[in-house]
Short mmCIF file of N, CA and C in Angstrom, two decimals:
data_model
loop_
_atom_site.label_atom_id
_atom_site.label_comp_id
_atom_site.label_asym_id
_atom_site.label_seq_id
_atom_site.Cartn_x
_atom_site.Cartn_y
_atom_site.Cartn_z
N UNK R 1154 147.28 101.77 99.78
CA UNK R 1154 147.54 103.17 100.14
C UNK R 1154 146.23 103.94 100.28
N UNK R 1155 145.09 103.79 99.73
CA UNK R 1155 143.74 104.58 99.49
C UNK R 1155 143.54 104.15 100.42
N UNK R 1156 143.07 102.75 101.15
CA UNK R 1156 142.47 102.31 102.69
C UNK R 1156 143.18 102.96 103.68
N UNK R 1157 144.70 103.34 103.64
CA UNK R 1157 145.11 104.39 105.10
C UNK R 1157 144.60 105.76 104.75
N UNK R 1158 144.54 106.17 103.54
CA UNK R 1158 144.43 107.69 103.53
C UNK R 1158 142.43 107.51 103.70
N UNK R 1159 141.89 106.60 103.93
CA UNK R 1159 140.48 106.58 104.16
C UNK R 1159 140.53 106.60 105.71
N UNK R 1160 141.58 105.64 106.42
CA UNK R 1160 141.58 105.67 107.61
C UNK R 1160 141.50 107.37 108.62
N UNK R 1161 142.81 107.09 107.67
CA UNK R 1161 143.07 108.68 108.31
C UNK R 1161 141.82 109.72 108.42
N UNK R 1162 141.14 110.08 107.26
CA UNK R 1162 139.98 110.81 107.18
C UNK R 1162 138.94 110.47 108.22
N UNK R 1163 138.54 109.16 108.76
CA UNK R 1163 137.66 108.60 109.43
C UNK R 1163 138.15 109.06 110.98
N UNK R 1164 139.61 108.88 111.14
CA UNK R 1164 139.78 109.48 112.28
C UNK R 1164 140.16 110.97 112.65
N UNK R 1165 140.01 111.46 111.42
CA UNK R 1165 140.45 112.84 111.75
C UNK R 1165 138.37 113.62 112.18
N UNK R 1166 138.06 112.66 111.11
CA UNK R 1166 136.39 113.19 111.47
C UNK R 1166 135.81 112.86 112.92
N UNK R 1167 136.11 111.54 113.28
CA UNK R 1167 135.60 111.41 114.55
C UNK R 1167 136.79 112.20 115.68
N UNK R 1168 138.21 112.92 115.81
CA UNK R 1168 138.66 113.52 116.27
C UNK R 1168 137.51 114.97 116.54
N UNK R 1169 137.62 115.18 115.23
CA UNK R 1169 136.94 116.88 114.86
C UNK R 1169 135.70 116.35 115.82
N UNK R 1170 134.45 115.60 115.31
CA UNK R 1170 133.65 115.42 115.56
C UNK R 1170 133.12 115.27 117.30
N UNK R 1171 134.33 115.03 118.29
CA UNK R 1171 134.88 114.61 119.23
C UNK R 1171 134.66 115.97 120.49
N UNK R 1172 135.63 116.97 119.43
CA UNK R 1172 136.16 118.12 119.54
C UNK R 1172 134.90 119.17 119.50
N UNK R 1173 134.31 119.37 118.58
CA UNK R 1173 132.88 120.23 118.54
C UNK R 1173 131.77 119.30 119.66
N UNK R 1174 131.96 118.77 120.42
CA UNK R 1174 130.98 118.31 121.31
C UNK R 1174 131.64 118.93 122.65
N UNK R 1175 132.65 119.60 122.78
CA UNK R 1175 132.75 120.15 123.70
C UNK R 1175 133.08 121.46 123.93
N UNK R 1176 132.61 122.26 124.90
CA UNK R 1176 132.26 123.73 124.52
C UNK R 1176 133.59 124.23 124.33
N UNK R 1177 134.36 123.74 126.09
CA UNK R 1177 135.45 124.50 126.55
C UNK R 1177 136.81 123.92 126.05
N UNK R 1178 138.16 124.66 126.38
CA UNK R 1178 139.12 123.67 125.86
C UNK R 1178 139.51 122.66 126.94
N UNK R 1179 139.98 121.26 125.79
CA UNK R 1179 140.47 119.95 126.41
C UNK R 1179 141.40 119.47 126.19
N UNK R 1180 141.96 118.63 127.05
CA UNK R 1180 143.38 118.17 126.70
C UNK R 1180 142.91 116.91 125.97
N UNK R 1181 144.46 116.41 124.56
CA UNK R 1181 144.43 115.16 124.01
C UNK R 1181 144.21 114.21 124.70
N UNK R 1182 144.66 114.16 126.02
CA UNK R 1182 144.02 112.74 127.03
C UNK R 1182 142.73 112.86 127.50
N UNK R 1183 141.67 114.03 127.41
CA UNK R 1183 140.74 113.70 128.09
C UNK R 1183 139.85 113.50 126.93
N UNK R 1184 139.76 114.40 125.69
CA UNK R 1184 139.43 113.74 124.82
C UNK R 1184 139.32 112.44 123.84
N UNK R 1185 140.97 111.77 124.27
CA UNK R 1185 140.67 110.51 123.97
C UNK R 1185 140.04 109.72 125.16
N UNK R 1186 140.12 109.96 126.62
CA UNK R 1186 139.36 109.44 127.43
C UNK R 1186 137.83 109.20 126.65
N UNK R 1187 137.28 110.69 126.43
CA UNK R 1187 135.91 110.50 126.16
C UNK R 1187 135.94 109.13 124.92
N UNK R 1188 136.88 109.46 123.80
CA UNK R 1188 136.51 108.46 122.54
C UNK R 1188 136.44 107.53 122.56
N UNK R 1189 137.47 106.76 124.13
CA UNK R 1189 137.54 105.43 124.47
C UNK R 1189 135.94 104.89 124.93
N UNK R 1190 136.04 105.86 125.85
CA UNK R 1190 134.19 105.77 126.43
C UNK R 1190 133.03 105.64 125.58
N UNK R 1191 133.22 106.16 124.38
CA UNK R 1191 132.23 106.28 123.28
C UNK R 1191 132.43 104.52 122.70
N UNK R 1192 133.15 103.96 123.03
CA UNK R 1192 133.54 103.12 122.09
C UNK R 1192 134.80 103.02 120.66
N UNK R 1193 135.07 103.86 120.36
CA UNK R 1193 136.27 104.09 119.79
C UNK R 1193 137.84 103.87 120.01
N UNK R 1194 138.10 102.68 119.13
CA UNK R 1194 139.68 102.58 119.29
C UNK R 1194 140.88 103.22 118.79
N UNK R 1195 140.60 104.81 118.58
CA UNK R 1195 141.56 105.44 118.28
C UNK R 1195 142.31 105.30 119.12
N UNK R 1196 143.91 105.39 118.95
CA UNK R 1196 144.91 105.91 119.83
C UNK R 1196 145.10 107.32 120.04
N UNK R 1197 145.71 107.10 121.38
CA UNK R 1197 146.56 108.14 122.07
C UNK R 1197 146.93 109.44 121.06
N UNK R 1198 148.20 108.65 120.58
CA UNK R 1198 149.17 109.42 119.25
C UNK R 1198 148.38 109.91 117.86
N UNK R 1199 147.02 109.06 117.73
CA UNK R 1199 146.48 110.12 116.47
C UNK R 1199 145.67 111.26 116.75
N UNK R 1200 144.87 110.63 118.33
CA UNK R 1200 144.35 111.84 118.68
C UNK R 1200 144.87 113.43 119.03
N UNK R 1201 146.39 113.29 119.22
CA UNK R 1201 147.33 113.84 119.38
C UNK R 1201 147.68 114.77 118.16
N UNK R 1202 147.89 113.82 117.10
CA UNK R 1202 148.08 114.14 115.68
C UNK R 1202 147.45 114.96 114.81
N UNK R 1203 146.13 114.85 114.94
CA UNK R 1203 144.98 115.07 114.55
C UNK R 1203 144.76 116.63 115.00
N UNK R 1204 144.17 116.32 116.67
CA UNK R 1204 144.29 117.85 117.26
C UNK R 1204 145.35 118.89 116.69
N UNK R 1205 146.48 118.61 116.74
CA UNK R 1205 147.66 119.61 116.31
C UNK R 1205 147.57 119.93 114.90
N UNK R 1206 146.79 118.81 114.10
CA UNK R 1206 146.83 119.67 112.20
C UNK R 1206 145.72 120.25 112.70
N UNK R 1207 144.62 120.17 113.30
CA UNK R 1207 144.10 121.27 113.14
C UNK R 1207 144.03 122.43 113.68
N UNK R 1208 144.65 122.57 114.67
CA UNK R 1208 145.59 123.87 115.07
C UNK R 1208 146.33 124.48 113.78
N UNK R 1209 146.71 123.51 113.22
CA UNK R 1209 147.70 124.24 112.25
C UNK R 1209 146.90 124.68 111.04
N UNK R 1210 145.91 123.75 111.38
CA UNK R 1210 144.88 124.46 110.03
C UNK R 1210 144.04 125.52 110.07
N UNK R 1211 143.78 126.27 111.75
CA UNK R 1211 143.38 126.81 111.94
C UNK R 1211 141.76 126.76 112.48
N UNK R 1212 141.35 125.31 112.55
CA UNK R 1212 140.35 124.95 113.03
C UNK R 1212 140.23 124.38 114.69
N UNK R 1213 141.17 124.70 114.86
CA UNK R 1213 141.09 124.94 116.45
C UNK R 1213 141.93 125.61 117.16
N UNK R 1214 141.58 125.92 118.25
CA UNK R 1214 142.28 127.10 118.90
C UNK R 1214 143.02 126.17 120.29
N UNK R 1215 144.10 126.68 120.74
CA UNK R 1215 144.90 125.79 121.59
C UNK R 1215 145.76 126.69 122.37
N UNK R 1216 145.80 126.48 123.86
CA UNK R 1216 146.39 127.39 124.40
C UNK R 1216 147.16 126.34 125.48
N UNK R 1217 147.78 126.90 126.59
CA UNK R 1217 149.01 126.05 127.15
C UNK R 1217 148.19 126.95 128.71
N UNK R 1218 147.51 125.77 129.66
CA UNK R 1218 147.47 126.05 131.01
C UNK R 1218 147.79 124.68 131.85
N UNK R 1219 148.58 125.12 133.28
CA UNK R 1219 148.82 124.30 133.81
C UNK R 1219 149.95 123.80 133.47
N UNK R 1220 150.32 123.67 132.57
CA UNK R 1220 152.04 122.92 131.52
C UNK R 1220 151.09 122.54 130.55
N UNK R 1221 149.92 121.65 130.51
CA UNK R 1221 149.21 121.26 129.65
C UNK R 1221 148.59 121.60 128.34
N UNK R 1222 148.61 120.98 126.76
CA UNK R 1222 148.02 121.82 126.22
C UNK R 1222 146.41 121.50 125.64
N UNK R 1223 146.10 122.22 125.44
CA UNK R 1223 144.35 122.49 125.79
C UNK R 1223 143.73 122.78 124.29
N UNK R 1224 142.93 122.26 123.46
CA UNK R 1224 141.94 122.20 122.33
C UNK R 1224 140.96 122.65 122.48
N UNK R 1225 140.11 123.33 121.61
CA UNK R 1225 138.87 124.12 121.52
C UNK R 1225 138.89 124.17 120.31
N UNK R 1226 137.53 123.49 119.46
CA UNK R 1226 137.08 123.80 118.41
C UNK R 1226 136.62 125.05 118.16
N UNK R 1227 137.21 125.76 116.60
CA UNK R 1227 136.96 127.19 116.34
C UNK R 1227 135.19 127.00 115.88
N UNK R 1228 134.91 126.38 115.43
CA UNK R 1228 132.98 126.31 114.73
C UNK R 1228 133.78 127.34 113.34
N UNK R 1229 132.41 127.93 113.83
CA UNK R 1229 132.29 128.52 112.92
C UNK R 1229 133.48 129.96 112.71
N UNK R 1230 133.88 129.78 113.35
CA UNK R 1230 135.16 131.47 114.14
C UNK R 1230 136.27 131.16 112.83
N UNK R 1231 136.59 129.62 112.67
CA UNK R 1231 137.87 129.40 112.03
C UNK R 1231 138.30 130.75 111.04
N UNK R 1232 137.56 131.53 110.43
CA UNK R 1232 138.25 132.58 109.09
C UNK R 1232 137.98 134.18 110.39
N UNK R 1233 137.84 133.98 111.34
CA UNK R 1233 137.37 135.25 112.34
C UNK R 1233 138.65 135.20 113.92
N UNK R 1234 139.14 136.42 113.32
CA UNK R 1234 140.31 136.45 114.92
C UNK R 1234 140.01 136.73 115.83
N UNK R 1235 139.82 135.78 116.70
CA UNK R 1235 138.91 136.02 118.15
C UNK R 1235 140.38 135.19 119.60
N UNK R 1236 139.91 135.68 120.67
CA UNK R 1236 140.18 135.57 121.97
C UNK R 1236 139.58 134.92 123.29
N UNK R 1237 140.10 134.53 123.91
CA UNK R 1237 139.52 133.63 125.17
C UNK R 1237 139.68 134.37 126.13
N UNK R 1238 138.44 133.91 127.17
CA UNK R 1238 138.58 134.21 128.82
C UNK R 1238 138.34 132.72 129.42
N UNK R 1239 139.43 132.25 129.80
CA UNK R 1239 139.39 131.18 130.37
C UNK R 1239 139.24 130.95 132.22
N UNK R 1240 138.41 130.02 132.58
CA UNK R 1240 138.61 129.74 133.66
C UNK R 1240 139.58 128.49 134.29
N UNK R 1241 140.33 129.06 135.20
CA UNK R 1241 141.44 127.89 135.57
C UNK R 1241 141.16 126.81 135.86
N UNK R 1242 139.92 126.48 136.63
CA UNK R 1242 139.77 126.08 137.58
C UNK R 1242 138.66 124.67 136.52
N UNK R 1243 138.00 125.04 135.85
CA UNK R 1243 136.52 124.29 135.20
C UNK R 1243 136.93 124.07 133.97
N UNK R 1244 137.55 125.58 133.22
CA UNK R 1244 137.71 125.10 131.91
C UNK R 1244 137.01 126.12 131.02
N UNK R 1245 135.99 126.69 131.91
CA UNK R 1245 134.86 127.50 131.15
C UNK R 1245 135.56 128.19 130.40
N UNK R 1246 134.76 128.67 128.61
CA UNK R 1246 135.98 129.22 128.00
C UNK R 1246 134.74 130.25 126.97
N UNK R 1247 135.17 131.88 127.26
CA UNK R 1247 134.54 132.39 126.42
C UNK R 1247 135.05 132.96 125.43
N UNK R 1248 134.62 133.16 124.09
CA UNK R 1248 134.80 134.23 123.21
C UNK R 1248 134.82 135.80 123.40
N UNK R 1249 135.98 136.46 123.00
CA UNK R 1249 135.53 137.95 123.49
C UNK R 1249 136.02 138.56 122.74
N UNK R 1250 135.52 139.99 122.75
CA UNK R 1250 136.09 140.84 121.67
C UNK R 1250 137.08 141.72 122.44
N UNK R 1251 138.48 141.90 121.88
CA UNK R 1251 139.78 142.35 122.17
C UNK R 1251 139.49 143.85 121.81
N UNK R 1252 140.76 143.99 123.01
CA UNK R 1252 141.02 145.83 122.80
C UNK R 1252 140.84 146.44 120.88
N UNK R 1253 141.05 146.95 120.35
CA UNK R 1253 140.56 147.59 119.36
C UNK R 1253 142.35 147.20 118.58
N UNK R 1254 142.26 146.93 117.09
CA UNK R 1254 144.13 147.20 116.81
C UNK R 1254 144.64 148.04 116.86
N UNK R 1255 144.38 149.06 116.85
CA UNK R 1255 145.08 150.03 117.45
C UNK R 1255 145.94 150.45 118.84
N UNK R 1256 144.71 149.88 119.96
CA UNK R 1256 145.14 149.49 121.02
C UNK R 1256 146.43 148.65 120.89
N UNK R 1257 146.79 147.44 120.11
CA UNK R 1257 147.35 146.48 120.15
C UNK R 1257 149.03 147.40 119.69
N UNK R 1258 148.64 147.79 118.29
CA UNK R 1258 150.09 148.67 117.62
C UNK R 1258 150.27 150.04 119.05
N UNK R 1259 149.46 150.53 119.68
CA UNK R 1259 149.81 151.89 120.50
C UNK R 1259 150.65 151.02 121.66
N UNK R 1260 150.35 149.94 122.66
CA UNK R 1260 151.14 149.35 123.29
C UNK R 1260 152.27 148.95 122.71
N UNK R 1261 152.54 148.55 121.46
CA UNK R 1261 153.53 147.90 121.10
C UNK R 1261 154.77 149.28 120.76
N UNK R 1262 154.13 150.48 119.94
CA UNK R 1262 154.91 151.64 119.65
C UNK R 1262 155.31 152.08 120.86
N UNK R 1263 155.04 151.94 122.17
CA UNK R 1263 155.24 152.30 123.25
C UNK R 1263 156.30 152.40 124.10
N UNK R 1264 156.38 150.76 123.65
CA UNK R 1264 157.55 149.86 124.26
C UNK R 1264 158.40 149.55 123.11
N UNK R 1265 158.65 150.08 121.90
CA UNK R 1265 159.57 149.91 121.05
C UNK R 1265 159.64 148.73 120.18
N UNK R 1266 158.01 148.03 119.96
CA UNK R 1266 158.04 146.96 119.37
C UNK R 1266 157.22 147.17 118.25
N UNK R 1267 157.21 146.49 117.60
CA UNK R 1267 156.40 146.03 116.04
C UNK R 1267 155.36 145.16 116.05
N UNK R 1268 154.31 145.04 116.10
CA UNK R 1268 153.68 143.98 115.73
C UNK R 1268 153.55 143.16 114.55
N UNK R 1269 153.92 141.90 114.79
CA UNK R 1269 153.83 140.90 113.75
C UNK R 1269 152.39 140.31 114.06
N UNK R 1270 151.81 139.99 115.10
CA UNK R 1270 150.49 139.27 115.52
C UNK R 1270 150.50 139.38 117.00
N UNK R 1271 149.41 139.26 117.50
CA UNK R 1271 149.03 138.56 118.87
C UNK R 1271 147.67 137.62 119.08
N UNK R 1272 148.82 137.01 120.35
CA UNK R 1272 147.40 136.19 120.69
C UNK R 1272 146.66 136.72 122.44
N UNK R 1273 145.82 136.71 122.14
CA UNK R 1273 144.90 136.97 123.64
C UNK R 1273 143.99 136.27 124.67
N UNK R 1274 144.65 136.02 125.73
CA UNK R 1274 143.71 134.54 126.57
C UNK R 1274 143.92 135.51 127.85
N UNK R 1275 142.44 135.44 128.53
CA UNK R 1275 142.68 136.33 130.13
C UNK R 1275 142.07 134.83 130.36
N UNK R 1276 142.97 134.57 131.72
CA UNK R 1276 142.77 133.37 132.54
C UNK R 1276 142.69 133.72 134.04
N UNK R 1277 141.80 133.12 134.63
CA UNK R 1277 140.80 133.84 135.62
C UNK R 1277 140.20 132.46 136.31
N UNK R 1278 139.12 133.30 137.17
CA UNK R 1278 137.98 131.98 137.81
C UNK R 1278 136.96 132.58 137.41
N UNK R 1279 136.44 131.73 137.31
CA UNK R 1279 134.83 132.40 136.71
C UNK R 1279 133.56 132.39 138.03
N UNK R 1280 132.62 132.87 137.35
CA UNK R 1280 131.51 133.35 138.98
C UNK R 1280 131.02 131.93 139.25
N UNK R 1281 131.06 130.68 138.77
CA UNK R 1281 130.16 129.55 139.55
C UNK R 1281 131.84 129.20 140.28
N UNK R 1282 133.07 128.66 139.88
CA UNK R 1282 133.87 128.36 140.63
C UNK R 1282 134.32 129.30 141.85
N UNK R 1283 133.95 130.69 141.41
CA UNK R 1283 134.35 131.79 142.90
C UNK R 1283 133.01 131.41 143.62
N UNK R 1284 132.15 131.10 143.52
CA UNK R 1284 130.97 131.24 144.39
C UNK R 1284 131.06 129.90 145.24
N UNK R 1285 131.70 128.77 144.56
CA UNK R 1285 131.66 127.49 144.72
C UNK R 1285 132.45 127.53 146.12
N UNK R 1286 133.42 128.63 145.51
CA UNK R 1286 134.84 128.90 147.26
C UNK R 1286 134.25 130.05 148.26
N UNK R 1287 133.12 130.57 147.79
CA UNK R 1287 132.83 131.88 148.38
C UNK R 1287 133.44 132.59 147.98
N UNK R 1288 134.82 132.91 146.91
CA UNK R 1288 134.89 133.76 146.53
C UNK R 1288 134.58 135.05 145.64
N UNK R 1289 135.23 136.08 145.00
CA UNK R 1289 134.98 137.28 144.41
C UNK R 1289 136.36 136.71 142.95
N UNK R 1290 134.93 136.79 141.69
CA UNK R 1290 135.60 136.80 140.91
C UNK R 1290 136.10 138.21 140.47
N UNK R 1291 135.46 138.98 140.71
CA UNK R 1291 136.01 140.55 140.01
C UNK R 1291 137.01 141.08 140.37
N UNK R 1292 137.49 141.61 139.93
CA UNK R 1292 139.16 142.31 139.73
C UNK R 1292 138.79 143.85 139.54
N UNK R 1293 138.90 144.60 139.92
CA UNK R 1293 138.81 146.26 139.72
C UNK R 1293 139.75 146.36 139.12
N UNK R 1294 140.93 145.94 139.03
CA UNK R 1294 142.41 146.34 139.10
C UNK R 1294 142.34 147.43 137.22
N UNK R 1295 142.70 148.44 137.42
CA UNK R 1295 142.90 148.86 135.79
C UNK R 1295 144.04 148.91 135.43
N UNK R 1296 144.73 149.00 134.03
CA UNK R 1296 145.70 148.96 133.21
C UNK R 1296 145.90 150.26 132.77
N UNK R 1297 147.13 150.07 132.64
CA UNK R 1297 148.31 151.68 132.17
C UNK R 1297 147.91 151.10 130.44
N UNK R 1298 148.11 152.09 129.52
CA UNK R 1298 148.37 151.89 127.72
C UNK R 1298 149.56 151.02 127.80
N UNK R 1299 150.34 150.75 128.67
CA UNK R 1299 151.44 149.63 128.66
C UNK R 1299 151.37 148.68 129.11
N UNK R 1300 150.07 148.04 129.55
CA UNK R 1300 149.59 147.01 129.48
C UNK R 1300 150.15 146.37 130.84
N UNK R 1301 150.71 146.67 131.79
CA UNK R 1301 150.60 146.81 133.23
C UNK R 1301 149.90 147.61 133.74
N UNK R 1302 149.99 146.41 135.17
CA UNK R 1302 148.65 146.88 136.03
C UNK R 1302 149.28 147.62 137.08
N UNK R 1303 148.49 148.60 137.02
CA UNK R 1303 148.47 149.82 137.99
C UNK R 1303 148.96 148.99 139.99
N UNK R 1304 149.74 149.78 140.66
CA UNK R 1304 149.39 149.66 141.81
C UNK R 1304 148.87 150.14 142.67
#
């Protein structure tokens, strides 16, 4: 019983370890892609396993694009409530600082709700993938206190 619960630790470290080598968030298959590449015979299903306790532990942050779901090591953030600006397209993924809580409870009193928590991800293209199409990443567009966008 001590040699699986050693196992386990060994792969939860080279998971983690896996995970902080990459900036932006990744899916369980491309990360085990990389581990395979490294040489590592973890499976599929622990890498799987692994990622999700630490979501639950709060050491990584995980969001759902595409249908897919997506990993990002917190570092050092894990005890700090922070937010993403994600790019669709690359992956690029920044840290940002959110409307103020107040902001958060005034939208919610607005519309007749309570806040229990939120989570915050703006998903976007970022300026090397708009430039890459010739496009314009910026958005002018502004927001009502109800958190729709103006027409």
């Amino acid at each position: 019983m001590v040699e699986h619960q050693t196992r386990r630790t060994v792969q939860k470290e080279t998971v983690r370890k896996a995970l902080r080598q990459t900036d932006d968030f990744v899916s369980a298959q491309n990360l085990h892609r990389r581990l395979q590449d490294s040489g590592s015979r973890i499976g599929l299903a622990t890498v799987y396993r692994q990622l999700n306790a630490m979501a639950a532990a709060g050491e990584a942050d995980t969001i759902r694009m595409g249908g897919e779901q997506l990993f990002r090591d917190c570092g050092e953030d894990t005890l700090r409530h922070h937010h993403h600006l994600v790019c669709e397209r690359c992956g690029k993924t920044i840290d940002i600082a959110p409307p103020s809580e107040s902001w958060f409870r005034k939208v919610a009193k607005d519309n007749g709700f309570t806040v229990s928590h939120h989570i915050l991800e703006i998903f976007g293209v970022c300026a090397e993938c708009a430039a890459e199409e010739g496009g314009d990443s910026d958005d002018d567009t502004d927001s009502d206190t109800n958190g729709t966008d103006e027409a």
